[in-house]
Amino acid sequence: MLQARRLGKELVVGIHSDEAILENKGPTVMTLKERVSAVDACRWSTLSVPYAPYVTSLPWISHYGCHYVVHGDDITSDSGGEDCYRYVKAASRFLVVKRTPGISTTDLVGRMLLCTKGHFIKSLIGTLDGHEGFGTTEERRNTGKGMKQRIKDYATDETGLKPGAEVWSWCGSKSAMEDHITEEAGFHSKMVDGKGPMPGQRLIYVDGGFDLFSSGHIEFLRQVVNVEERLSKKHGWYEHDAKKRRIAETGKDYGPAFIIAGVHDDEVINHWKGVNYPIMNIFERGLCVLQCRYINSIIFSAPFTPTKAYLTHLPYGTPNAVYHGPTSFMPLTYDPYTAPREMGIFHEVDKHDFQNVNAGEIVQRIMRSRALYEERQRAKGEKAVGEEAVRRREILEHEAKVLEGKALAARS
């Protein structure tokens, strides 16, 4: 979508129905409602259109005022084996962009079913600098260079061309990253310059693993923005004179909140959740958060527990509020938000329709329909998953549930 947006001034994203995808491609992992939520949250999309036809027609794209259709360089066919874009290609209204390097749905399903950990990144900074990873020194450097560029690309604004979100990384001791025993400020390093907080904006901090960046994460972030907008409306943020004053002082208007998202390391998440979580590594998860229109800055390798020392030394100063969702994916033995509660800045968003959609739920969807997904993997030339591997996943998930139960019992 970033590449497509860079080709024009607006980006209309058509989203196929669950039934159309099942007929032409295979089973979906996310429902249509969840996929619409993901597209709506992407900062480069202008409009999402659900129930888009699987075979794109000229009248359909013309109805939405689209001059061209953009797609990756992979071949897409319908259930009859014909090109889904044959009509727009014949009319010379089809543009091709290179497939985004990295993971695909097929890769993620493979990680879930095979229970692998080869995707984990021990040190993101070390990997970006070419000190860690696979291959020769030159290959690692080239990989790191490419990853740095993708972070910079994903940190662009809604046009995909100008600076947008600011990107930081945090460095602290392992114990400070994983638990609440060690409290330290650590230090932040800026990775990508972007748009910092504007005058009058409230600083908001959120954190999480954001694994598989599901509709649960997206709705949580959207609600944080909505809560802040409602609060600011009560204090006159949207009144004519206030808006006029902001434009006079800065040359533009802007929202009332500056959202900072802390993203935890792979080893930190695995320490608490076990099995082979996170399914996506910190680089992949960070990119997912970066492209979300509801955030303004991210901090890679943020500590699991936002202590007072950490919060008071954030790059922009102490936040006005720290938000958390209505449910927790981690089996915790303590409350990681004790410090913001004591500081009087902790808030929890209301329950919502997607609150139970997290990485664990998505993995369970795959496990429940594994026969269909194995067939999909075989159709794509992937190695089929044996019963032994599937059984291993089930055992590890069960053990994780047992640990979660013990943790909840200990807290109560």
mmCIF file of C-alpha atoms in Angstrom:
data_model
loop_
_atom_site.group_PDB
_atom_site.id
_atom_site.type_symbol
_atom_site.label_atom_id
_atom_site.label_comp_id
_atom_site.label_asym_id
_atom_site.label_seq_id
_atom_site.Cartn_x
_atom_site.Cartn_y
_atom_site.Cartn_z
ATOM 1 C CA MET A 1 0.000 0.000 0.000
ATOM 2 C CA LEU A 2 2.925 2.349 0.622
ATOM 3 C CA GLN A 3 4.215 1.835 -2.916
ATOM 4 C CA ALA A 4 0.735 2.307 -4.340
ATOM 5 C CA ARG A 5 0.137 5.520 -2.389
ATOM 6 C CA ARG A 6 3.407 6.967 -3.663
ATOM 7 C CA LEU A 7 2.045 6.683 -7.206
ATOM 8 C CA GLY A 8 -0.917 8.979 -6.600
ATOM 9 C CA LYS A 9 -2.657 11.417 -4.300
ATOM 10 C CA GLU A 10 -5.288 9.008 -2.974
ATOM 11 C CA LEU A 11 -5.413 5.270 -2.399
ATOM 12 C CA VAL A 12 -8.666 3.301 -2.542
ATOM 13 C CA VAL A 13 -8.235 -0.210 -1.169
ATOM 14 C CA GLY A 14 -10.652 -2.922 -2.262
ATOM 15 C CA ILE A 15 -11.130 -5.764 0.224
ATOM 16 C CA HIS A 16 -12.502 -9.141 -0.894
ATOM 17 C CA SER A 17 -15.162 -10.981 1.080
ATOM 18 C CA ASP A 18 -14.341 -14.101 3.082
ATOM 19 C CA GLU A 19 -16.393 -16.166 0.645
ATOM 20 C CA ALA A 20 -14.606 -14.830 -2.453
ATOM 21 C CA ILE A 21 -11.190 -15.513 -0.934
ATOM 22 C CA LEU A 22 -12.172 -19.035 0.107
ATOM 23 C CA GLU A 23 -13.421 -19.817 -3.398
ATOM 24 C CA ASN A 24 -10.461 -18.368 -5.260
ATOM 25 C CA LYS A 25 -7.496 -18.637 -2.910
ATOM 26 C CA GLY A 26 -8.143 -20.518 0.303
ATOM 27 C CA PRO A 27 -9.244 -19.948 3.905
ATOM 28 C CA THR A 28 -8.825 -16.533 5.485
ATOM 29 C CA VAL A 29 -7.152 -15.994 8.837
ATOM 30 C CA MET A 30 -8.919 -12.723 9.621
ATOM 31 C CA THR A 31 -12.586 -11.954 9.050
ATOM 32 C CA LEU A 32 -13.701 -9.261 6.609
ATOM 33 C CA LYS A 33 -14.545 -6.917 9.481
ATOM 34 C CA GLU A 34 -11.073 -7.406 10.948
ATOM 35 C CA ARG A 35 -9.369 -6.853 7.594
ATOM 36 C CA VAL A 36 -11.369 -3.672 6.985
ATOM 37 C CA SER A 37 -10.200 -2.446 10.386
ATOM 38 C CA ALA A 38 -6.578 -3.067 9.359
ATOM 39 C CA VAL A 39 -6.936 -1.156 6.079
ATOM 40 C CA ASP A 40 -8.723 1.746 7.764
ATOM 41 C CA ALA A 41 -5.831 1.997 10.228
ATOM 42 C CA CYS A 42 -3.141 2.155 7.543
ATOM 43 C CA ARG A 43 -1.962 5.761 7.280
ATOM 44 C CA TRP A 44 -1.521 5.500 3.478
ATOM 45 C CA SER A 45 -5.063 4.356 2.669
ATOM 46 C CA THR A 46 -7.672 6.975 1.772
ATOM 47 C CA LEU A 47 -10.724 4.720 1.566
ATOM 48 C CA SER A 48 -11.451 1.046 2.186
ATOM 49 C CA VAL A 49 -14.110 -0.681 0.094
ATOM 50 C CA PRO A 50 -15.309 -4.051 1.445
ATOM 51 C CA TYR A 51 -16.759 -6.740 -0.828
ATOM 52 C CA ALA A 52 -14.544 -5.739 -3.739
ATOM 53 C CA PRO A 53 -14.930 -8.170 -6.677
ATOM 54 C CA TYR A 54 -12.171 -10.773 -6.952
ATOM 55 C CA VAL A 55 -11.835 -10.030 -10.664
ATOM 56 C CA THR A 56 -11.355 -6.278 -11.053
ATOM 57 C CA SER A 57 -13.508 -4.648 -13.722
ATOM 58 C CA LEU A 58 -13.240 -1.244 -15.399
ATOM 59 C CA PRO A 59 -16.709 -0.015 -14.323
ATOM 60 C CA TRP A 60 -15.886 -0.856 -10.715
ATOM 61 C CA ILE A 61 -12.642 1.156 -10.524
ATOM 62 C CA SER A 62 -14.177 4.009 -12.532
ATOM 63 C CA HIS A 63 -17.058 4.168 -10.047
ATOM 64 C CA TYR A 64 -14.551 5.093 -7.340
ATOM 65 C CA GLY A 65 -12.684 7.541 -9.561
ATOM 66 C CA CYS A 66 -9.563 5.415 -9.789
ATOM 67 C CA HIS A 67 -7.304 5.926 -12.792
ATOM 68 C CA TYR A 68 -5.119 2.872 -12.183
ATOM 69 C CA VAL A 69 -5.023 -0.436 -10.346
ATOM 70 C CA VAL A 70 -1.806 -1.252 -8.506
ATOM 71 C CA HIS A 71 -0.668 -4.743 -7.568
ATOM 72 C CA GLY A 72 2.515 -6.612 -6.727
ATOM 73 C CA ASP A 73 4.558 -8.495 -9.306
ATOM 74 C CA ASP A 74 3.176 -11.874 -8.205
ATOM 75 C CA ILE A 75 0.547 -13.555 -10.367
ATOM 76 C CA THR A 76 -3.031 -13.550 -9.043
ATOM 77 C CA SER A 77 -5.607 -15.869 -10.622
ATOM 78 C CA ASP A 78 -9.258 -16.583 -9.985
ATOM 79 C CA SER A 79 -10.736 -20.040 -9.344
ATOM 80 C CA GLY A 80 -10.793 -20.678 -13.102
ATOM 81 C CA GLY A 81 -7.094 -19.966 -13.461
ATOM 82 C CA GLU A 82 -7.555 -16.646 -15.287
ATOM 83 C CA ASP A 83 -5.757 -13.405 -14.472
ATOM 84 C CA CYS A 84 -7.788 -11.353 -11.977
ATOM 85 C CA TYR A 85 -6.596 -8.134 -13.620
ATOM 86 C CA ARG A 86 -7.049 -9.054 -17.283
ATOM 87 C CA TYR A 87 -9.605 -6.309 -17.945
ATOM 88 C CA VAL A 88 -7.627 -3.417 -16.458
ATOM 89 C CA LYS A 89 -4.435 -4.712 -18.086
ATOM 90 C CA ALA A 90 -6.124 -4.704 -21.502
ATOM 91 C CA ALA A 91 -7.111 -1.078 -20.908
ATOM 92 C CA SER A 92 -3.535 -0.130 -19.868
ATOM 93 C CA ARG A 93 -4.762 0.878 -16.435
ATOM 94 C CA PHE A 94 -2.644 -1.564 -14.448
ATOM 95 C CA LEU A 95 0.560 -0.674 -12.605
ATOM 96 C CA VAL A 96 2.995 -3.180 -11.096
ATOM 97 C CA VAL A 97 5.107 -2.632 -7.983
ATOM 98 C CA LYS A 98 7.730 -4.955 -6.567
ATOM 99 C CA ARG A 99 6.515 -7.380 -3.927
ATOM 100 C CA THR A 100 7.371 -6.117 -0.452
ATOM 101 C CA PRO A 101 10.295 -8.172 0.865
ATOM 102 C CA GLY A 102 9.867 -10.098 4.069
ATOM 103 C CA ILE A 103 7.042 -12.184 5.421
ATOM 104 C CA SER A 104 3.744 -13.309 3.952
ATOM 105 C CA THR A 105 0.658 -14.990 5.375
ATOM 106 C CA THR A 106 2.154 -18.298 4.233
ATOM 107 C CA ASP A 107 5.343 -17.622 6.215
ATOM 108 C CA LEU A 108 3.386 -16.756 9.347
ATOM 109 C CA VAL A 109 1.196 -19.852 9.102
ATOM 110 C CA GLY A 110 4.365 -21.926 8.754
ATOM 111 C CA ARG A 111 5.822 -20.413 11.923
ATOM 112 C CA MET A 112 2.629 -21.159 13.815
ATOM 113 C CA LEU A 113 2.299 -24.748 12.670
ATOM 114 C CA LEU A 114 5.988 -25.682 12.847
ATOM 115 C CA CYS A 115 6.554 -23.826 16.126
ATOM 116 C CA THR A 116 9.904 -22.394 14.984
ATOM 117 C CA LYS A 117 11.973 -19.636 16.606
ATOM 118 C CA GLY A 118 14.393 -18.943 13.770
ATOM 119 C CA HIS A 119 12.720 -15.596 13.110
ATOM 120 C CA PHE A 120 13.639 -14.164 16.541
ATOM 121 C CA ILE A 121 15.985 -11.176 16.641
ATOM 122 C CA LYS A 122 18.274 -11.010 19.676
ATOM 123 C CA SER A 123 19.322 -7.391 19.150
ATOM 124 C CA LEU A 124 17.547 -5.172 16.630
ATOM 125 C CA ILE A 125 20.305 -2.552 16.666
ATOM 126 C CA GLY A 126 22.945 -5.259 16.259
ATOM 127 C CA THR A 127 21.035 -6.682 13.308
ATOM 128 C CA LEU A 128 20.541 -3.284 11.692
ATOM 129 C CA ASP A 129 24.258 -2.565 12.030
ATOM 130 C CA GLY A 130 25.151 -5.914 10.455
ATOM 131 C CA HIS A 131 26.706 -7.424 13.592
ATOM 132 C CA GLU A 132 24.036 -10.117 14.000
ATOM 133 C CA GLY A 133 22.021 -12.282 11.654
ATOM 134 C CA PHE A 134 22.785 -14.861 8.981
ATOM 135 C CA GLY A 135 25.301 -14.916 6.149
ATOM 136 C CA THR A 136 28.659 -13.300 5.574
ATOM 137 C CA THR A 137 29.662 -9.944 7.008
ATOM 138 C CA GLU A 138 28.799 -8.234 3.736
ATOM 139 C CA GLU A 139 25.433 -10.007 3.527
ATOM 140 C CA ARG A 140 24.557 -9.014 7.093
ATOM 141 C CA ARG A 141 25.478 -5.399 6.375
ATOM 142 C CA ASN A 142 23.341 -5.349 3.237
ATOM 143 C CA THR A 143 20.440 -6.918 5.124
ATOM 144 C CA GLY A 144 20.759 -4.358 7.900
ATOM 145 C CA LYS A 145 20.935 -1.519 5.397
ATOM 146 C CA GLY A 146 17.756 -2.725 3.738
ATOM 147 C CA MET A 147 15.990 -3.035 7.102
ATOM 148 C CA LYS A 148 16.974 0.515 8.066
ATOM 149 C CA GLN A 149 15.541 1.803 4.796
ATOM 150 C CA ARG A 150 12.257 -0.016 5.366
ATOM 151 C CA ILE A 151 11.934 1.498 8.834
ATOM 152 C CA LYS A 152 12.511 4.926 7.309
ATOM 153 C CA ASP A 153 9.964 4.217 4.555
ATOM 154 C CA TYR A 154 7.326 3.036 7.017
ATOM 155 C CA ALA A 155 7.886 6.144 9.143
ATOM 156 C CA THR A 156 6.625 8.424 6.368
ATOM 157 C CA ASP A 157 3.453 10.501 6.568
ATOM 158 C CA GLU A 158 0.117 9.824 4.827
ATOM 159 C CA THR A 159 1.647 10.678 1.415
ATOM 160 C CA GLY A 160 4.384 8.083 1.839
ATOM 161 C CA LEU A 161 6.885 10.719 0.714
ATOM 162 C CA LYS A 162 7.519 13.041 3.678
ATOM 163 C CA PRO A 163 8.763 12.426 7.242
ATOM 164 C CA GLY A 164 6.049 11.214 9.597
ATOM 165 C CA ALA A 165 6.455 9.162 12.762
ATOM 166 C CA GLU A 166 9.628 9.481 14.810
ATOM 167 C CA VAL A 167 11.484 6.253 15.608
ATOM 168 C CA TRP A 168 13.541 5.592 18.736
ATOM 169 C CA SER A 169 15.202 2.643 20.402
ATOM 170 C CA TRP A 170 15.660 2.131 24.131
ATOM 171 C CA CYS A 171 18.633 0.495 25.779
ATOM 172 C CA GLY A 172 18.655 -0.861 29.307
ATOM 173 C CA SER A 173 19.670 -3.950 31.249
ATOM 174 C CA LYS A 174 18.028 -7.302 30.520
ATOM 175 C CA SER A 175 16.324 -7.355 33.918
ATOM 176 C CA ALA A 176 14.899 -3.858 33.350
ATOM 177 C CA MET A 177 13.526 -5.005 29.995
ATOM 178 C CA GLU A 178 11.894 -8.176 31.325
ATOM 179 C CA ASP A 179 10.467 -7.448 34.771
ATOM 180 C CA HIS A 180 9.821 -4.933 37.535
ATOM 181 C CA ILE A 181 12.716 -5.778 39.836
ATOM 182 C CA THR A 182 15.167 -3.379 38.220
ATOM 183 C CA GLU A 183 14.139 0.230 37.728
ATOM 184 C CA GLU A 184 16.315 2.326 35.494
ATOM 185 C CA ALA A 185 15.920 5.210 33.062
ATOM 186 C CA GLY A 186 18.105 3.623 30.375
ATOM 187 C CA PHE A 187 18.758 5.769 27.350
ATOM 188 C CA HIS A 188 17.026 6.483 24.055
ATOM 189 C CA SER A 189 18.615 6.759 20.622
ATOM 190 C CA LYS A 190 16.809 8.352 17.695
ATOM 191 C CA MET A 191 16.675 6.108 14.628
ATOM 192 C CA VAL A 192 14.501 8.204 12.291
ATOM 193 C CA ASP A 193 13.698 11.913 12.402
ATOM 194 C CA GLY A 194 10.043 12.773 12.047
ATOM 195 C CA LYS A 195 7.334 15.088 13.296
ATOM 196 C CA GLY A 196 7.627 15.631 17.037
ATOM 197 C CA PRO A 197 4.917 16.840 19.432
ATOM 198 C CA MET A 198 3.187 20.095 18.568
ATOM 199 C CA PRO A 199 2.313 22.875 21.046
ATOM 200 C CA GLY A 200 -0.557 21.907 23.342
ATOM 201 C CA GLN A 201 -0.601 18.200 22.437
ATOM 202 C CA ARG A 202 -0.933 15.720 25.292
ATOM 203 C CA LEU A 203 1.818 13.082 25.405
ATOM 204 C CA ILE A 204 0.310 9.589 25.476
ATOM 205 C CA TYR A 205 2.265 6.372 26.067
ATOM 206 C CA VAL A 206 1.125 2.861 25.155
ATOM 207 C CA ASP A 207 3.159 -0.318 24.951
ATOM 208 C CA GLY A 208 2.869 -3.960 23.991
ATOM 209 C CA GLY A 209 4.138 -6.844 21.929
ATOM 210 C CA PHE A 210 1.714 -6.048 19.073
ATOM 211 C CA ASP A 211 2.280 -9.561 17.733
ATOM 212 C CA LEU A 212 0.529 -10.165 14.387
ATOM 213 C CA PHE A 213 -0.816 -6.602 14.832
ATOM 214 C CA SER A 214 -4.410 -7.744 14.981
ATOM 215 C CA SER A 215 -7.709 -5.893 15.050
ATOM 216 C CA GLY A 216 -7.468 -6.068 18.847
ATOM 217 C CA HIS A 217 -4.356 -3.880 18.824
ATOM 218 C CA ILE A 218 -5.780 -1.571 16.169
ATOM 219 C CA GLU A 219 -9.062 -0.993 17.978
ATOM 220 C CA PHE A 220 -7.202 -0.337 21.224
ATOM 221 C CA LEU A 221 -5.094 2.372 19.561
ATOM 222 C CA ARG A 222 -8.142 3.841 17.824
ATOM 223 C CA GLN A 223 -9.983 4.046 21.131
ATOM 224 C CA VAL A 224 -7.025 5.777 22.774
ATOM 225 C CA VAL A 225 -7.203 8.467 20.087
ATOM 226 C CA ASN A 226 -10.979 8.739 20.477
ATOM 227 C CA VAL A 227 -10.781 9.086 24.266
ATOM 228 C CA GLU A 228 -8.200 11.849 23.943
ATOM 229 C CA GLU A 229 -10.280 13.637 21.319
ATOM 230 C CA ARG A 230 -13.381 13.559 23.542
ATOM 231 C CA LEU A 231 -11.360 14.833 26.497
ATOM 232 C CA SER A 232 -9.853 17.669 24.449
ATOM 233 C CA LYS A 233 -13.246 18.625 23.062
ATOM 234 C CA LYS A 234 -14.438 19.305 26.625
ATOM 235 C CA HIS A 235 -11.471 21.653 27.051
ATOM 236 C CA GLY A 236 -12.179 23.603 23.869
ATOM 237 C CA TRP A 237 -9.581 22.106 21.543
ATOM 238 C CA TYR A 238 -11.938 22.117 18.552
ATOM 239 C CA GLU A 239 -13.375 25.580 19.066
ATOM 240 C CA HIS A 240 -12.896 28.011 16.176
ATOM 241 C CA ASP A 241 -10.577 30.385 18.024
ATOM 242 C CA ALA A 242 -8.360 27.554 19.291
ATOM 243 C CA LYS A 243 -8.019 26.111 15.792
ATOM 244 C CA LYS A 244 -7.312 29.553 14.336
ATOM 245 C CA ARG A 245 -4.616 30.138 16.970
ATOM 246 C CA ARG A 246 -2.864 26.814 16.194
ATOM 247 C CA ILE A 247 -2.803 27.583 12.487
ATOM 248 C CA ALA A 248 -1.468 31.065 13.117
ATOM 249 C CA GLU A 249 1.314 29.741 15.354
ATOM 250 C CA THR A 250 2.380 26.653 13.391
ATOM 251 C CA GLY A 251 0.919 27.065 9.915
ATOM 252 C CA LYS A 252 -1.366 24.037 10.247
ATOM 253 C CA ASP A 253 -3.925 22.349 12.467
ATOM 254 C CA TYR A 254 -3.341 19.034 14.231
ATOM 255 C CA GLY A 255 -4.861 16.606 16.682
ATOM 256 C CA PRO A 256 -4.811 16.938 20.472
ATOM 257 C CA ALA A 257 -2.707 13.866 21.257
ATOM 258 C CA PHE A 258 0.783 12.640 20.399
ATOM 259 C CA ILE A 259 0.775 8.845 20.735
ATOM 260 C CA ILE A 260 4.047 7.063 21.573
ATOM 261 C CA ALA A 261 4.078 3.255 21.226
ATOM 262 C CA GLY A 262 6.685 1.131 22.981
ATOM 263 C CA VAL A 263 7.385 -2.248 21.309
ATOM 264 C CA HIS A 264 8.915 -5.088 23.356
ATOM 265 C CA ASP A 265 11.837 -7.291 22.267
ATOM 266 C CA ASP A 266 11.328 -10.880 21.093
ATOM 267 C CA GLU A 267 13.104 -12.401 24.103
ATOM 268 C CA VAL A 268 11.004 -10.321 26.501
ATOM 269 C CA ILE A 269 7.741 -11.569 25.000
ATOM 270 C CA ASN A 270 8.971 -15.151 24.853
ATOM 271 C CA HIS A 271 10.091 -14.898 28.488
ATOM 272 C CA TRP A 272 6.486 -14.258 29.523
ATOM 273 C CA LYS A 273 4.446 -16.099 26.897
ATOM 274 C CA GLY A 274 6.662 -19.031 25.940
ATOM 275 C CA VAL A 275 6.003 -21.452 23.024
ATOM 276 C CA ASN A 276 7.422 -19.606 19.969
ATOM 277 C CA TYR A 277 5.782 -16.246 20.646
ATOM 278 C CA PRO A 278 6.125 -13.699 19.233
ATOM 279 C CA ILE A 279 5.156 -15.098 15.832
ATOM 280 C CA MET A 280 6.523 -11.903 14.262
ATOM 281 C CA ASN A 281 9.923 -10.567 15.299
ATOM 282 C CA ILE A 282 10.475 -7.067 16.651
ATOM 283 C CA PHE A 283 11.401 -5.643 13.243
ATOM 284 C CA GLU A 284 8.213 -6.984 11.657
ATOM 285 C CA ARG A 285 6.036 -5.908 14.576
ATOM 286 C CA GLY A 286 7.614 -2.470 14.619
ATOM 287 C CA LEU A 287 6.809 -1.945 10.937
ATOM 288 C CA CYS A 288 3.181 -2.917 11.593
ATOM 289 C CA VAL A 289 2.890 -0.339 14.361
ATOM 290 C CA LEU A 290 4.711 2.310 12.310
ATOM 291 C CA GLN A 291 2.234 2.172 9.437
ATOM 292 C CA CYS A 292 -0.714 2.723 11.790
ATOM 293 C CA ARG A 293 -2.324 6.156 11.516
ATOM 294 C CA TYR A 294 -3.145 6.168 15.247
ATOM 295 C CA ILE A 295 0.470 6.524 16.431
ATOM 296 C CA ASN A 296 3.021 9.345 16.115
ATOM 297 C CA SER A 297 6.199 7.727 17.408
ATOM 298 C CA ILE A 298 7.502 4.297 18.347
ATOM 299 C CA ILE A 299 10.199 3.091 20.702
ATOM 300 C CA PHE A 300 11.838 -0.212 19.799
ATOM 301 C CA SER A 301 12.940 -2.495 22.678
ATOM 302 C CA ALA A 302 10.770 -0.716 25.239
ATOM 303 C CA PRO A 303 10.849 -2.302 28.721
ATOM 304 C CA PHE A 304 8.035 -4.640 29.673
ATOM 305 C CA THR A 305 7.332 -2.604 32.800
ATOM 306 C CA PRO A 306 7.063 1.183 32.310
ATOM 307 C CA THR A 307 8.616 2.276 35.599
ATOM 308 C CA LYS A 308 8.651 5.830 36.899
ATOM 309 C CA ALA A 309 12.332 6.161 35.988
ATOM 310 C CA TYR A 310 11.551 5.089 32.424
ATOM 311 C CA LEU A 311 8.432 7.217 31.982
ATOM 312 C CA THR A 312 10.025 10.382 33.346
ATOM 313 C CA HIS A 313 12.926 9.995 30.908
ATOM 314 C CA LEU A 314 10.991 9.457 27.694
ATOM 315 C CA PRO A 315 12.367 11.483 24.726
ATOM 316 C CA TYR A 316 9.515 13.991 24.957
ATOM 317 C CA GLY A 317 9.213 14.138 28.739
ATOM 318 C CA THR A 318 6.801 12.532 31.197
ATOM 319 C CA PRO A 319 3.569 11.453 29.457
ATOM 320 C CA ASN A 320 0.229 12.936 30.440
ATOM 321 C CA ALA A 321 -1.352 9.486 30.262
ATOM 322 C CA VAL A 322 -0.481 5.794 29.933
ATOM 323 C CA TYR A 323 -3.155 3.595 28.370
ATOM 324 C CA HIS A 324 -3.723 -0.149 28.406
ATOM 325 C CA GLY A 325 -6.341 -2.392 26.817
ATOM 326 C CA PRO A 326 -9.168 -4.280 28.558
ATOM 327 C CA THR A 327 -7.464 -7.683 28.278
ATOM 328 C CA SER A 328 -3.934 -9.027 28.649
ATOM 329 C CA PHE A 329 -2.256 -11.614 26.442
ATOM 330 C CA MET A 330 0.581 -12.248 28.869
ATOM 331 C CA PRO A 331 0.315 -14.582 31.928
ATOM 332 C CA LEU A 332 1.633 -12.033 34.440
ATOM 333 C CA THR A 333 2.561 -12.543 38.078
ATOM 334 C CA TYR A 334 2.454 -8.813 38.842
ATOM 335 C CA ASP A 335 0.941 -5.560 37.596
ATOM 336 C CA PRO A 336 3.409 -3.918 35.181
ATOM 337 C CA TYR A 337 1.484 -0.630 35.358
ATOM 338 C CA THR A 338 1.960 0.028 39.068
ATOM 339 C CA ALA A 339 4.118 3.115 38.430
ATOM 340 C CA PRO A 340 1.693 4.959 36.103
ATOM 341 C CA ARG A 341 -1.148 4.086 38.498
ATOM 342 C CA GLU A 342 0.764 5.640 41.381
ATOM 343 C CA MET A 343 1.603 8.653 39.205
ATOM 344 C CA GLY A 344 -2.106 9.114 38.521
ATOM 345 C CA ILE A 345 -1.722 8.858 34.737
ATOM 346 C CA PHE A 346 -2.955 5.303 34.067
ATOM 347 C CA HIS A 347 -6.088 4.756 31.976
ATOM 348 C CA GLU A 348 -7.774 1.669 30.574
ATOM 349 C CA VAL A 349 -9.904 1.777 27.433
ATOM 350 C CA ASP A 350 -13.383 0.266 27.415
ATOM 351 C CA LYS A 351 -14.140 -3.222 26.228
ATOM 352 C CA HIS A 352 -14.637 -3.574 22.473
ATOM 353 C CA ASP A 353 -15.624 -6.093 19.799
ATOM 354 C CA PHE A 354 -12.029 -7.091 19.014
ATOM 355 C CA GLN A 355 -10.646 -7.263 22.550
ATOM 356 C CA ASN A 356 -10.022 -11.017 22.369
ATOM 357 C CA VAL A 357 -8.352 -10.956 18.966
ATOM 358 C CA ASN A 358 -4.658 -11.359 19.747
ATOM 359 C CA ALA A 359 -1.810 -13.577 18.562
ATOM 360 C CA GLY A 360 -3.022 -16.508 20.656
ATOM 361 C CA GLU A 361 -6.519 -16.313 19.155
ATOM 362 C CA ILE A 362 -5.117 -16.187 15.628
ATOM 363 C CA VAL A 363 -2.906 -19.213 16.273
ATOM 364 C CA GLN A 364 -5.929 -21.107 17.575
ATOM 365 C CA ARG A 365 -7.847 -20.251 14.396
ATOM 366 C CA ILE A 366 -5.023 -21.777 12.376
ATOM 367 C CA MET A 367 -4.925 -24.869 14.584
ATOM 368 C CA ARG A 368 -8.688 -25.400 14.348
ATOM 369 C CA SER A 369 -8.554 -25.305 10.553
ATOM 370 C CA ARG A 370 -5.087 -26.776 10.076
ATOM 371 C CA ALA A 371 -6.164 -29.236 7.370
ATOM 372 C CA LEU A 372 -7.278 -26.357 5.153
ATOM 373 C CA TYR A 373 -4.126 -24.364 5.845
ATOM 374 C CA GLU A 374 -1.895 -27.389 5.178
ATOM 375 C CA GLU A 375 -3.572 -27.756 1.807
ATOM 376 C CA ARG A 376 -2.945 -24.064 1.180
ATOM 377 C CA GLN A 377 0.710 -24.527 2.104
ATOM 378 C CA ARG A 378 1.023 -27.496 -0.279
ATOM 379 C CA ALA A 379 -0.601 -25.499 -3.075
ATOM 380 C CA LYS A 380 2.057 -22.845 -2.560
ATOM 381 C CA GLY A 381 4.845 -25.394 -2.672
ATOM 382 C CA GLU A 382 5.483 -25.347 1.058
ATOM 383 C CA LYS A 383 6.386 -28.414 3.091
ATOM 384 C CA ALA A 384 3.301 -29.972 4.643
ATOM 385 C CA VAL A 385 3.138 -30.022 8.398
ATOM 386 C CA GLY A 386 3.195 -33.448 10.011
ATOM 387 C CA GLU A 387 0.946 -34.580 12.828
ATOM 388 C CA GLU A 388 3.924 -34.674 15.180
ATOM 389 C CA ALA A 389 4.651 -30.967 14.646
ATOM 390 C CA VAL A 390 0.998 -30.073 15.108
ATOM 391 C CA ARG A 391 0.807 -32.135 18.295
ATOM 392 C CA ARG A 392 3.931 -30.387 19.598
ATOM 393 C CA ARG A 393 2.268 -27.003 19.091
ATOM 394 C CA GLU A 394 -0.829 -28.167 20.929
ATOM 395 C CA ILE A 395 1.229 -29.428 23.894
ATOM 396 C CA LEU A 396 3.202 -26.183 24.148
ATOM 397 C CA GLU A 397 0.027 -24.088 23.946
ATOM 398 C CA HIS A 398 -1.512 -26.217 26.712
ATOM 399 C CA GLU A 399 1.567 -25.755 28.907
ATOM 400 C CA ALA A 400 1.379 -21.986 28.317
ATOM 401 C CA LYS A 401 -2.289 -22.007 29.399
ATOM 402 C CA VAL A 402 -1.362 -23.872 32.589
ATOM 403 C CA LEU A 403 1.333 -21.301 33.403
ATOM 404 C CA GLU A 404 -1.146 -18.503 32.704
ATOM 405 C CA GLY A 405 -3.614 -20.050 35.135
ATOM 406 C CA LYS A 406 -0.952 -20.292 37.829
ATOM 407 C CA ALA A 407 0.090 -16.690 37.243
ATOM 408 C CA LEU A 408 -3.491 -15.460 37.557
ATOM 409 C CA ALA A 409 -3.947 -17.503 40.724
ATOM 410 C CA ALA A 410 -0.756 -16.032 42.201
ATOM 411 C CA ARG A 411 -1.930 -12.456 41.470
ATOM 412 C CA SER A 412 -5.329 -13.079 43.039
#
